[in-house]
Coordinates of C-alpha atoms in Angstrom, one line a residue:
X237 CA 212.1 11.1 121.8
X238 CA 209.7 10.6 124.6
X239 CA 206.4 8.7 124.4
X240 CA 203.3 10.7 123.6
X241 CA 200.3 10.5 126.1
X242 CA 197.8 11.0 123.4
X243 CA 196.0 7.9 122.6
X244 CA 194.5 7.3 119.2
X245 CA 191.7 5.0 118.2
X246 CA 194.2 2.9 116.5
X247 CA 196.1 2.4 119.5
X248 CA 193.5 1.9 122.3
X249 CA 189.7 1.5 123.0
X250 CA 188.3 4.7 124.9
X251 CA 185.4 4.2 127.3
X252 CA 183.6 5.9 130.3
X253 CA 183.1 9.2 128.4
X254 CA 179.7 9.7 130.1
X255 CA 177.1 12.6 129.8
X256 CA 174.7 13.0 132.8
X257 CA 171.3 14.8 133.0
X258 CA 168.7 15.5 135.8
X259 CA 165.1 15.8 135.0
X260 CA 163.8 18.8 137.2
X261 CA 160.7 18.3 139.3
X262 CA 157.7 20.3 140.4
X263 CA 155.3 20.8 143.3
X264 CA 151.7 21.8 142.7
X265 CA 148.3 21.9 144.5
X266 CA 145.1 23.8 145.1
X267 CA 144.0 26.3 147.7
X268 CA 140.3 26.0 148.6
X269 CA 137.7 27.3 151.0
X270 CA 137.1 24.4 153.4
X271 CA 133.5 25.4 154.3
X272 CA 133.0 22.5 156.7
X273 CA 136.5 22.7 158.0
X274 CA 137.0 18.9 157.6
X275 CA 140.4 19.2 155.9
X276 CA 139.1 17.7 152.6
X277 CA 138.1 19.4 149.3
X278 CA 134.5 18.5 149.2
X279 CA 132.1 19.2 146.3
X280 CA 130.9 22.8 146.4
X281 CA 133.9 24.1 148.2
X282 CA 135.3 26.8 146.1
X283 CA 138.9 27.7 145.3
X284 CA 140.6 30.7 146.8
X285 CA 142.6 32.8 144.3
X286 CA 145.5 35.2 145.1
X287 CA 146.8 33.3 148.1
X288 CA 150.5 33.3 148.6
X289 CA 152.4 30.0 149.0
X290 CA 156.1 29.6 149.4
X291 CA 158.9 27.1 149.7
X292 CA 160.2 27.5 153.3
X293 CA 163.9 26.7 152.5
X294 CA 165.1 27.5 156.0
X295 CA 162.0 26.0 157.7
X296 CA 161.3 29.0 159.8
X297 CA 157.6 29.2 158.9
X298 CA 157.8 32.6 157.3
X299 CA 158.6 33.7 153.8
X300 CA 162.0 35.2 153.2
X301 CA 163.1 37.4 150.3
X302 CA 165.1 34.6 148.6
X303 CA 162.5 31.9 149.0
X304 CA 160.4 31.0 146.0
X305 CA 156.8 32.1 146.3
X306 CA 153.7 32.1 144.1
X307 CA 150.0 33.1 144.1
X308 CA 147.1 30.9 143.4
X309 CA 145.4 31.5 140.1
X310 CA 141.6 32.1 139.7
X311 CA 141.1 28.4 140.0
X312 CA 143.0 28.3 143.2
X313 CA 145.9 26.3 141.7
X314 CA 149.6 26.9 142.2
X315 CA 152.8 25.3 141.0
X316 CA 156.5 25.5 141.8
X317 CA 158.2 24.2 138.5
X318 CA 161.8 23.5 137.5
X319 CA 162.8 22.4 141.0
X320 CA 166.3 20.9 141.3
X321 CA 166.8 17.9 143.5
X322 CA 166.2 18.5 147.1
X323 CA 163.8 18.3 150.0
X324 CA 161.2 21.1 150.2
X325 CA 158.6 22.3 152.6
X326 CA 155.5 24.1 151.2
X327 CA 153.8 26.7 153.3
X328 CA 151.0 29.3 153.0
X329 CA 150.9 32.9 154.2
X330 CA 147.9 33.2 156.5
X331 CA 145.2 35.8 155.8
X332 CA 143.0 37.6 158.3
X333 CA 140.0 35.8 159.6
X334 CA 141.0 32.5 158.0
X335 CA 142.3 29.4 159.6
X336 CA 144.1 26.6 158.0
X337 CA 142.0 23.4 158.1
X338 CA 144.6 21.1 156.5
X339 CA 147.9 20.2 158.3
X340 CA 151.1 21.6 156.9
X341 CA 152.4 19.2 154.1
X342 CA 155.3 16.9 155.1
X343 CA 158.7 17.6 153.5
X344 CA 158.7 16.7 149.8
X345 CA 161.8 15.2 148.2
X346 CA 162.3 16.0 144.6
X347 CA 164.4 13.5 142.5
X348 CA 164.8 13.4 138.8
X349 CA 161.5 13.5 137.1
X350 CA 159.5 14.0 140.3
X351 CA 156.3 16.0 140.1
X352 CA 154.6 16.2 143.4
X353 CA 151.0 17.1 143.0
X354 CA 147.9 17.6 145.2
X355 CA 149.8 19.4 147.8
X356 CA 146.6 21.1 148.8
X357 CA 145.8 23.7 151.4
X358 CA 142.3 24.0 152.9
X359 CA 141.2 27.2 154.7
X360 CA 138.1 28.1 156.5
X361 CA 136.8 31.7 156.9
X362 CA 137.0 31.8 160.6
X363 CA 134.9 35.0 161.2
X364 CA 131.4 36.0 161.7
X365 CA 129.0 38.9 162.3
X366 CA 127.2 40.4 165.3
X367 CA 124.3 42.6 164.5
X368 CA 121.4 44.3 166.4
X369 CA 119.3 47.4 166.9
X370 CA 119.2 50.3 169.2
X371 CA 115.6 51.4 169.9
X372 CA 113.6 53.9 172.0
X373 CA 111.8 51.7 174.6
X374 CA 109.0 54.1 175.1
X375 CA 107.0 51.8 177.4
X376 CA 110.0 50.7 179.3
X377 CA 109.2 47.0 178.8
X378 CA 112.7 45.9 177.7
X379 CA 111.4 44.7 174.3
X380 CA 111.0 46.5 171.0
X381 CA 107.3 47.0 170.3
X382 CA 105.6 48.3 167.1
X383 CA 106.0 52.1 166.9
X384 CA 109.2 52.2 168.9
X385 CA 111.7 54.0 166.7
X386 CA 115.4 53.2 166.3
X387 CA 117.9 55.5 167.9
X388 CA 120.7 56.7 165.5
X389 CA 124.3 57.7 166.3
X390 CA 124.7 55.6 169.4
X391 CA 128.0 54.0 170.1
X392 CA 128.1 50.2 170.3
X393 CA 131.4 48.5 171.1
X394 CA 133.0 45.1 171.7
X395 CA 134.2 45.1 175.3
X396 CA 137.4 43.0 174.7
X397 CA 138.7 43.5 178.3
X398 CA 135.3 43.2 179.8
X399 CA 135.6 46.4 182.0
X400 CA 132.2 47.9 180.9
X401 CA 133.7 50.9 179.2
X402 CA 135.0 51.8 175.8
X403 CA 138.8 51.7 175.7
X404 CA 141.2 52.5 172.9
X405 CA 141.6 49.8 170.4
X406 CA 138.2 48.2 171.1
X407 CA 136.0 47.8 168.0
X408 CA 133.2 50.4 168.0
X409 CA 130.5 51.4 165.6
X410 CA 127.6 53.8 165.4
X411 CA 123.9 52.9 164.8
X412 CA 122.5 54.1 161.5
X413 CA 119.4 56.2 161.0
X414 CA 117.2 53.1 161.6
X415 CA 119.1 52.3 164.8
X416 CA 120.9 49.2 163.3
X417 CA 124.5 48.3 163.9
X418 CA 126.8 45.4 162.9
X419 CA 130.3 44.1 163.5
X420 CA 131.3 42.1 160.4
X421 CA 134.2 39.8 159.7
X422 CA 135.2 39.5 163.3
X423 CA 137.2 36.5 164.2
X424 CA 135.4 33.5 165.7
X425 CA 135.5 34.3 169.3
X426 CA 133.3 35.0 172.3
X427 CA 132.5 38.7 172.8
X428 CA 130.7 41.1 175.2
X429 CA 128.7 43.7 173.3
X430 CA 128.0 47.0 175.2
X431 CA 126.6 50.5 174.5
X432 CA 127.9 53.9 175.5
X433 CA 125.2 55.6 177.5
X434 CA 124.0 59.1 176.5
X435 CA 122.8 61.8 178.9
X436 CA 119.1 61.6 179.7
X437 CA 118.7 58.0 178.8
X438 CA 118.6 54.8 180.8
X439 CA 119.1 51.3 179.4
X440 CA 115.9 49.3 179.6
X441 CA 117.3 46.0 178.3
X442 CA 119.9 43.9 180.3
X443 CA 123.4 43.8 179.0
X444 CA 123.7 41.0 176.4
X445 CA 125.5 37.9 177.6
X446 CA 128.6 36.5 175.9
X447 CA 128.1 36.2 172.2
X448 CA 129.9 33.2 170.6
X449 CA 130.9 34.0 167.0
X450 CA 131.7 31.0 164.8
X451 CA 133.0 30.7 161.3
X452 CA 130.7 32.4 158.8
X453 CA 128.0 32.8 161.4
X454 CA 125.9 35.9 161.8
X455 CA 124.5 36.5 165.3
X456 CA 121.5 38.8 165.1
X457 CA 119.2 40.6 167.5
X458 CA 121.8 41.7 170.0
X459 CA 119.5 44.6 170.8
X460 CA 119.6 47.5 173.2
X461 CA 116.6 49.4 174.5
X462 CA 116.8 52.8 176.0
X463 CA 114.3 55.3 177.5
X464 CA 114.7 59.0 177.6
X465 CA 114.2 59.2 181.4
X466 CA 114.8 63.0 182.0
X467 CA 112.1 65.6 182.0
X468 CA 111.9 69.4 182.1
X469 CA 110.3 72.1 184.2
X470 CA 109.3 75.4 182.7
X471 CA 107.2 78.5 183.4
X472 CA 106.9 82.3 183.2
X473 CA 107.9 85.1 185.5
X474 CA 105.4 88.0 185.2
X475 CA 104.6 91.4 186.7
X476 CA 101.3 90.8 188.5
X477 CA 100.1 94.4 188.1
X478 CA 96.8 93.9 189.9
X479 CA 98.3 91.4 192.4
X480 CA 95.5 88.8 191.7
X481 CA 97.9 85.9 191.5
X482 CA 96.9 85.2 187.8
X483 CA 98.7 86.3 184.7
X484 CA 96.3 88.6 182.9
X485 CA 96.7 89.8 179.3
X486 CA 98.2 93.1 180.4
X487 CA 100.7 91.6 182.8
X488 CA 104.2 92.0 181.3
X489 CA 107.0 89.5 181.7
X490 CA 109.9 90.0 184.1
X491 CA 113.3 89.3 182.6
X492 CA 116.6 88.4 184.3
X493 CA 114.9 86.9 187.3
X494 CA 116.6 84.0 189.0
X495 CA 114.7 80.7 189.4
X496 CA 116.2 77.7 191.1
X497 CA 115.5 74.1 192.1
X498 CA 115.5 73.9 195.9
X499 CA 117.1 70.5 196.3
X500 CA 117.4 70.7 200.0
X501 CA 114.1 72.5 200.5
X502 CA 115.5 75.2 202.7
X503 CA 114.0 78.1 200.8
X504 CA 117.3 79.6 199.6
X505 CA 119.5 79.0 196.6
X506 CA 122.6 77.1 197.7
X507 CA 125.8 76.1 195.8
X508 CA 125.2 73.2 193.5
X509 CA 121.5 73.8 193.1
X510 CA 120.4 74.3 189.5
X511 CA 119.5 77.9 188.7
X512 CA 118.4 79.7 185.5
X513 CA 117.5 83.3 184.5
X514 CA 114.2 84.3 182.8
X515 CA 114.6 85.4 179.2
X516 CA 113.2 88.7 177.7
X517 CA 109.8 87.0 177.5
X518 CA 109.9 86.0 181.1
X519 CA 110.3 82.3 180.3
X520 CA 112.6 79.9 182.1
X521 CA 113.3 76.2 181.6
X522 CA 115.2 73.5 183.5
X523 CA 116.0 70.8 180.8
X524 CA 117.3 67.3 181.2
X525 CA 116.0 67.0 184.8
X526 CA 116.6 63.5 186.2
X527 CA 113.7 61.6 187.7
X528 CA 112.8 62.8 191.1
X529 CA 110.8 65.2 193.2
X530 CA 111.6 68.9 192.9
X531 CA 110.7 72.2 194.5
X532 CA 110.9 75.2 192.2
X533 CA 111.6 78.6 193.8
X534 CA 112.5 82.2 192.8
X535 CA 115.1 84.5 194.3
X536 CA 113.3 87.5 195.6
X537 CA 114.3 91.0 194.4
X538 CA 114.2 94.1 196.5
X539 CA 110.9 95.9 196.7
X540 CA 108.9 93.1 195.0
X541 CA 106.2 90.9 196.6
X542 CA 105.5 87.4 195.3
X543 CA 101.8 87.2 194.5
X544 CA 101.6 83.5 193.5
X545 CA 102.0 80.7 196.1
X546 CA 105.1 78.6 195.9
X547 CA 104.6 75.7 193.5
X548 CA 104.1 72.3 195.2
X549 CA 106.5 69.4 194.7
X550 CA 106.9 68.4 191.0
X551 CA 107.6 64.7 190.2
X552 CA 109.7 64.1 187.2
X553 CA 109.6 60.6 185.6
X554 CA 110.7 59.5 182.2
X555 CA 110.0 62.1 179.6
X556 CA 107.9 64.3 182.0
X557 CA 107.7 67.9 181.0
X558 CA 106.1 70.1 183.8
X559 CA 104.9 73.3 182.2
X560 CA 103.2 76.4 183.5
X561 CA 105.1 76.6 186.8
X562 CA 104.7 80.3 186.9
X563 CA 105.7 83.0 189.4
X564 CA 103.9 86.3 189.7
X565 CA 105.3 89.3 191.5
X566 CA 104.0 92.8 192.2
X567 CA 106.1 95.9 192.9
X568 CA 104.0 97.7 195.6
X569 CA 104.4 101.1 194.2
X570 CA 102.2 104.1 193.2
X571 CA 101.9 106.2 190.2
X572 CA 101.3 109.9 189.3
X573 CA 99.5 110.9 186.2
X574 CA 97.8 113.9 184.7
X575 CA 97.6 116.0 181.6
X576 CA 98.8 119.2 179.9
X577 CA 96.3 121.5 178.2
X578 CA 96.2 124.8 176.3
X579 CA 94.4 127.1 178.6
X580 CA 93.0 129.3 175.9
X581 CA 91.1 131.7 178.2
X582 CA 93.9 131.6 180.9
X583 CA 91.4 130.8 183.7
X584 CA 93.3 127.9 185.1
X585 CA 90.5 125.4 184.3
X586 CA 90.5 122.8 181.6
X587 CA 87.3 123.4 179.7
X588 CA 85.9 121.0 177.1
X589 CA 87.0 123.2 174.2
X590 CA 90.6 123.5 175.3
X591 CA 92.9 121.1 173.6
X592 CA 95.5 118.9 175.2
X593 CA 99.2 119.6 174.5
X594 CA 101.7 116.9 173.6
X595 CA 105.6 116.7 173.9
X596 CA 105.7 118.9 177.0
X597 CA 108.3 117.9 179.6
X598 CA 107.0 117.1 183.1
X599 CA 109.3 116.0 185.9
X600 CA 109.6 115.0 189.5
X601 CA 111.4 117.8 191.4
X602 CA 113.3 115.7 193.9
X603 CA 115.2 118.6 195.4
X604 CA 112.2 121.0 195.0
X605 CA 114.4 123.7 193.4
X606 CA 112.0 124.4 190.6
X607 CA 114.2 123.1 187.8
X608 CA 114.9 119.8 186.1
X609 CA 118.2 118.4 187.3
X610 CA 120.2 115.4 186.2
X611 CA 118.8 112.2 187.7
X612 CA 115.3 113.6 188.2
X613 CA 112.7 111.5 186.4
X614 CA 111.0 113.3 183.5
X615 CA 108.6 112.4 180.8
X616 CA 106.9 114.0 177.8
X617 CA 103.2 114.3 177.4
X618 CA 101.8 112.0 174.8
X619 CA 99.9 113.2 171.7
X620 CA 96.7 113.3 173.9
X621 CA 98.5 115.5 176.5
X622 CA 98.7 112.7 179.1
X623 CA 101.7 111.9 181.3
X624 CA 102.4 109.4 184.0
X625 CA 105.1 108.2 186.3
X626 CA 104.7 104.6 187.3
X627 CA 106.3 102.2 189.7
X628 CA 107.1 104.9 192.1
X629 CA 108.4 103.7 195.5
X630 CA 106.5 105.0 198.5
X631 CA 107.5 108.7 199.0
X632 CA 106.4 112.3 198.7
X633 CA 106.9 113.8 195.3
X634 CA 106.8 117.3 193.8
X635 CA 105.6 117.4 190.2
X636 CA 106.6 120.3 188.0
X637 CA 106.6 121.2 184.3
X638 CA 109.5 122.6 182.3
X639 CA 108.4 126.2 181.2
X640 CA 108.4 126.8 177.5
X641 CA 109.4 130.1 175.9
X642 CA 106.4 132.2 175.0
X643 CA 104.0 130.4 177.4
X644 CA 103.0 131.1 180.9
X645 CA 101.5 128.6 183.4
X646 CA 97.9 129.3 184.3
X647 CA 97.4 126.6 186.9
X648 CA 99.1 126.6 190.3
X649 CA 101.8 124.1 190.9
X650 CA 100.5 120.8 192.4
X651 CA 101.0 120.4 196.1
X652 CA 103.4 117.6 197.2
X653 CA 101.9 114.1 196.7
X654 CA 102.5 111.0 198.8
X655 CA 102.2 107.8 196.8
X656 CA 103.3 104.2 197.2
X657 CA 101.9 100.7 198.1
X658 CA 99.2 101.0 195.5
X659 CA 98.4 104.7 195.9
X660 CA 97.9 106.4 192.6
X661 CA 97.6 110.2 192.2
X662 CA 95.7 111.0 189.1
X663 CA 94.3 114.0 187.1
X664 CA 97.1 116.4 187.9
X665 CA 96.8 119.2 185.3
X666 CA 99.1 121.8 184.0
X667 CA 97.5 124.7 182.0
X668 CA 99.5 127.1 179.9
X669 CA 98.6 129.9 177.6
X670 CA 100.6 131.2 174.6
X671 CA 101.8 134.7 175.3
X672 CA 101.6 137.0 172.3
X673 CA 101.7 140.7 171.7
X674 CA 100.7 143.3 169.1
X675 CA 102.9 145.6 167.1
X676 CA 101.3 148.7 165.8
X677 CA 102.1 152.2 164.7
X678 CA 101.5 155.1 162.3
X679 CA 102.8 155.8 158.9
X680 CA 103.0 159.6 158.5
X681 CA 104.3 162.4 156.2
X682 CA 107.3 163.8 158.2
X683 CA 107.1 167.4 156.8
X684 CA 110.0 168.6 158.8
X685 CA 112.0 165.4 158.4
X686 CA 112.8 165.3 162.2
X687 CA 111.9 161.7 162.5
X688 CA 109.0 162.4 164.8
X689 CA 105.2 162.6 164.4
X690 CA 104.4 166.2 165.0
X691 CA 101.0 167.8 165.2
X692 CA 99.7 168.6 161.8
X693 CA 101.7 165.9 160.0
X694 CA 99.2 163.9 158.0
X695 CA 99.1 160.1 157.7
X696 CA 100.1 158.1 154.6
X697 CA 97.7 155.4 153.6
X698 CA 98.4 152.2 151.7
X699 CA 102.0 152.1 152.6
X700 CA 103.4 148.5 153.0
X701 CA 104.8 147.8 156.4
X702 CA 106.4 144.4 157.1
X703 CA 108.4 142.3 159.6
X704 CA 111.8 141.8 158.2
X705 CA 112.6 138.3 159.6
X706 CA 115.9 137.9 158.0
X707 CA 116.9 141.6 158.4
X708 CA 117.9 141.9 154.7
X709 CA 115.9 145.2 154.2
X710 CA 113.5 143.7 151.7
X711 CA 110.1 142.1 151.9
X712 CA 110.6 138.4 151.1
X713 CA 108.0 135.7 150.6
X714 CA 106.6 134.5 153.9
X715 CA 107.4 137.7 155.8
X716 CA 104.2 139.2 157.3
X717 CA 103.2 142.5 155.8
X718 CA 100.2 144.9 156.0
X719 CA 99.1 148.2 154.5
X720 CA 98.5 151.4 156.5
X721 CA 94.9 152.5 156.6
X722 CA 93.5 155.9 155.7
X723 CA 94.7 157.2 159.2
X724 CA 98.1 155.8 158.5
X725 CA 97.6 153.1 161.2
X726 CA 99.0 149.6 160.9
X727 CA 99.2 146.6 163.3
X728 CA 100.5 143.0 163.6
X729 CA 98.4 141.1 166.2
X730 CA 99.2 138.0 168.2
X731 CA 102.9 138.1 167.6
X732 CA 104.8 135.5 169.7
X733 CA 107.4 136.5 172.1
X734 CA 110.6 137.5 170.3
X735 CA 112.6 140.3 168.7
X736 CA 111.4 141.7 165.4
X737 CA 112.6 144.4 162.9
X738 CA 109.8 146.6 161.5
X739 CA 110.4 148.1 158.1
X740 CA 108.4 149.7 155.3
X741 CA 108.5 149.5 151.6
X742 CA 109.1 153.2 150.8
X743 CA 106.3 154.8 148.7
X744 CA 107.5 156.2 145.4
X745 CA 108.9 159.8 145.8
X746 CA 109.4 159.4 149.6
X747 CA 112.5 158.9 151.7
X748 CA 112.5 157.3 155.1
X749 CA 113.1 159.8 158.0
X750 CA 112.7 157.3 160.9
X751 CA 115.2 154.5 161.3
X752 CA 114.0 150.8 161.3
X753 CA 112.5 149.8 164.6
X754 CA 113.6 146.8 166.7
X755 CA 110.7 145.5 168.7
X756 CA 111.0 143.0 171.5
X757 CA 107.7 141.2 172.4
X758 CA 108.2 140.0 175.9
X759 CA 106.0 137.9 178.3
X760 CA 107.4 139.8 181.2
X761 CA 106.0 143.2 180.2
X762 CA 102.4 144.3 180.8
X763 CA 100.4 145.0 177.7
X764 CA 100.4 148.6 176.9
X765 CA 100.2 150.9 173.9
X766 CA 103.6 152.1 172.8
X767 CA 104.3 154.6 170.1
X768 CA 106.4 152.8 167.6
X769 CA 108.0 156.1 166.6
X770 CA 108.9 157.5 170.0
X771 CA 109.1 154.3 172.0
X772 CA 107.0 155.9 174.8
X773 CA 104.3 153.9 176.5
X774 CA 100.9 155.6 176.6
X775 CA 99.9 153.5 179.7
X776 CA 96.9 151.9 178.1
X777 CA 96.2 148.4 179.3
X778 CA 95.4 145.8 176.7
X779 CA 91.8 144.8 176.5
X780 CA 90.0 141.8 175.1
X781 CA 89.5 142.0 171.5
X782 CA 86.2 140.6 170.4
X783 CA 86.9 137.7 168.1
X784 CA 90.5 137.4 169.2
X785 CA 91.1 133.6 169.8
X786 CA 93.6 134.3 172.5
X787 CA 91.7 137.0 174.5
X788 CA 88.0 136.4 173.7
X789 CA 86.8 133.1 175.2
X790 CA 83.5 133.5 173.4
X791 CA 85.2 132.9 170.1
X792 CA 85.7 129.2 171.0
X793 CA 82.1 128.5 171.9
X794 CA 81.0 125.2 170.3
X795 CA 84.4 124.5 168.7
X796 CA 85.6 121.0 169.4
X797 CA 88.8 120.7 171.4
X798 CA 90.4 118.6 168.7
X799 CA 90.2 121.5 166.3
X800 CA 91.9 124.1 168.4
X801 CA 95.5 123.2 167.3
X802 CA 95.5 126.2 165.0
X803 CA 94.8 129.8 166.1
X804 CA 93.6 131.7 163.0
X805 CA 93.6 135.4 163.5
X806 CA 91.4 138.0 161.7
X807 CA 92.9 139.7 158.8
X808 CA 91.8 143.0 157.3
X809 CA 90.7 143.1 153.7
X810 CA 91.0 139.3 153.4
X811 CA 94.8 139.3 153.5
X812 CA 96.7 136.0 154.0
X813 CA 97.8 134.4 157.2
X814 CA 101.4 133.5 158.0
X815 CA 102.9 130.7 160.1
X816 CA 104.7 132.1 163.1
X817 CA 107.5 129.6 162.5
X818 CA 108.1 131.3 159.2
X819 CA 108.4 134.7 160.9
X820 CA 111.6 133.8 162.7
X821 CA 115.0 133.2 161.2
X822 CA 117.5 130.9 162.9
X823 CA 120.3 132.8 164.8
X824 CA 118.4 136.0 165.3
X825 CA 114.9 135.3 166.4
X826 CA 113.1 132.8 168.5
X827 CA 112.1 129.7 166.6
X828 CA 108.6 128.5 167.5
X829 CA 108.7 125.4 165.3
X830 CA 109.1 123.2 168.4
X831 CA 106.2 124.6 170.3
X832 CA 104.5 121.5 171.7
X833 CA 101.4 120.5 169.9
X834 CA 100.1 124.0 169.2
X835 CA 100.1 123.4 165.5
X836 CA 100.2 126.3 163.1
X837 CA 100.0 129.7 164.7
X838 CA 99.0 132.6 162.4
X839 CA 99.7 136.3 162.6
X840 CA 97.0 138.6 161.5
X841 CA 96.9 142.3 160.7
X842 CA 94.0 144.6 161.3
X843 CA 93.6 148.3 161.1
X844 CA 93.4 150.0 164.5
X845 CA 94.4 146.8 166.4
X846 CA 95.1 147.0 170.1
X847 CA 98.8 147.6 170.9
X848 CA 100.3 145.4 173.6
X849 CA 103.2 143.3 175.0
X850 CA 106.1 144.8 173.2
X851 CA 109.1 147.0 173.8
X852 CA 110.5 149.4 171.2
X853 CA 114.3 149.5 171.3
X854 CA 115.3 152.1 168.8
X855 CA 119.1 151.5 169.0
X856 CA 120.0 151.0 165.4
X857 CA 122.3 154.0 165.5
X858 CA 124.5 152.3 168.1
X859 CA 125.5 149.2 166.1
X860 CA 124.6 146.5 163.8
X861 CA 121.0 145.3 164.2
X862 CA 122.1 141.6 164.5
X863 CA 123.8 142.4 167.8
X864 CA 120.6 143.4 169.4
X865 CA 118.9 140.1 169.2
X866 CA 118.9 137.3 171.7
X867 CA 119.1 134.0 169.8
X868 CA 116.6 131.4 170.8
X869 CA 116.1 128.0 169.2
X870 CA 114.3 124.7 169.7
X871 CA 116.7 123.8 172.5
X872 CA 115.3 126.6 174.6
X873 CA 112.0 124.8 174.8

């Protein structure tokens, strides 16, 4: 049996059964704001919390993911506890605008029970502030005086590369509403502060010299003064109607007229010279004009003559606004004017009682063909009957009127007129008279029913005769009517030119033996008495009817011209009057609703009235009555 290797207490004493332990160590310290940058924590210097410190195990001066790190607490303290034996280097992570004022701690060896304390880090806030004001140096004295306002929204920048322009990456800020600016927490360094110029301003203060920013320092009053050095030139372009070189109250503006600054003084607009156009009120402005001396000129337009002298030289200095630099021009033309009147007595002379006529076309007959053609100037007489053609170039003109249906011209056409260069032809007159006729006839008892008035056939009195305007064979409201007198006579006086259907309201117990009569009242047919039944003219010329407003001039004596718009005609037995415009139905009869300025015309009926100016066309047996009418409407006027 072999010998056992197990020793028992009874056999041998056992020693060297040792148990070893290592007491872990620690490293601790404080992070503080070293205001005076002396590297020592002096009274009053405050701790800095939340600052990262680490153990730089590989000694590369930057924290790695596996290297222990910690943050300072609110009292600025930090600690690395439970450190095994070894040599350690403690470092801090730098923060912007701070500089470390204490040297990096030497390597720290941790042995059993070692607690290395007061491993402190001092830092100094190594940044400062540059501040100043941007102001409007109104008096250009390079200093800010009372009353000089700040300028807002100006760019101020730190010219890091010192090239006098703002480049990408260079700090820049805008002045506030009071004109103040500031660069805060900028590292301690020497800087050049500059401004970005704005159009129309010049800098009145010199560029600030280098600004040295030290730790926690604020450098104030880095100010910039500027002056708005540009000015403006403005004025009005006007039509100098009387060519007196002064803008009078009645001189209108001229729009779209070119005004320019004649930089080289050669009297013409050249490429590169500032130009502008007058607005609808004739105004023009050259804004943001740099200091200097300027000549303002206009570009002449054909046919116009400048009536104001060219403005003298204009000196623009800082904030100068030259106003009232005006240009007057006159178009050396002539005018033609006159009036249109209602020649009531048709004598070709405008008498005091004869009213003027509005809305009547007057034109310049360029080709002298007696009609208004496209391109020929035309105008309408105004409510007072006046017309005018203004700004006519020098030439000879033929003035004519556009004839209106139912009227004839009583004045001769004006002779050709030469106008221009200030020549004005005035008081041309056109007189017209309204052409009317009378429709009359006899209502008789046709004993033999042959449709003719034979000897011995008696009249029928008190029979209603009417003008059937709408041709519906019945007397409607507004249609003129009359009663035959004891001799059977009836009449409609002062009937305007047109076509009419005459009908009767059959008396009880009678039948009509004559067909309805179509009557054409025409301005081209001499007044005569025509038998409504036979259609045969009796050859009697119409004579003036006493009291007839259209044929008896005496009836207007003492009547003001302004009251002549309505011709009221005498009615028998006090019967009503009727507007001519209501006589006529659209499509069949002439519509006088557009007769210029003649107002209400009235048709009257009177026993034994004079027959005149009509034609009887008894053609009802040949076709429908509507086919016999010539339609006339407002467009025909």
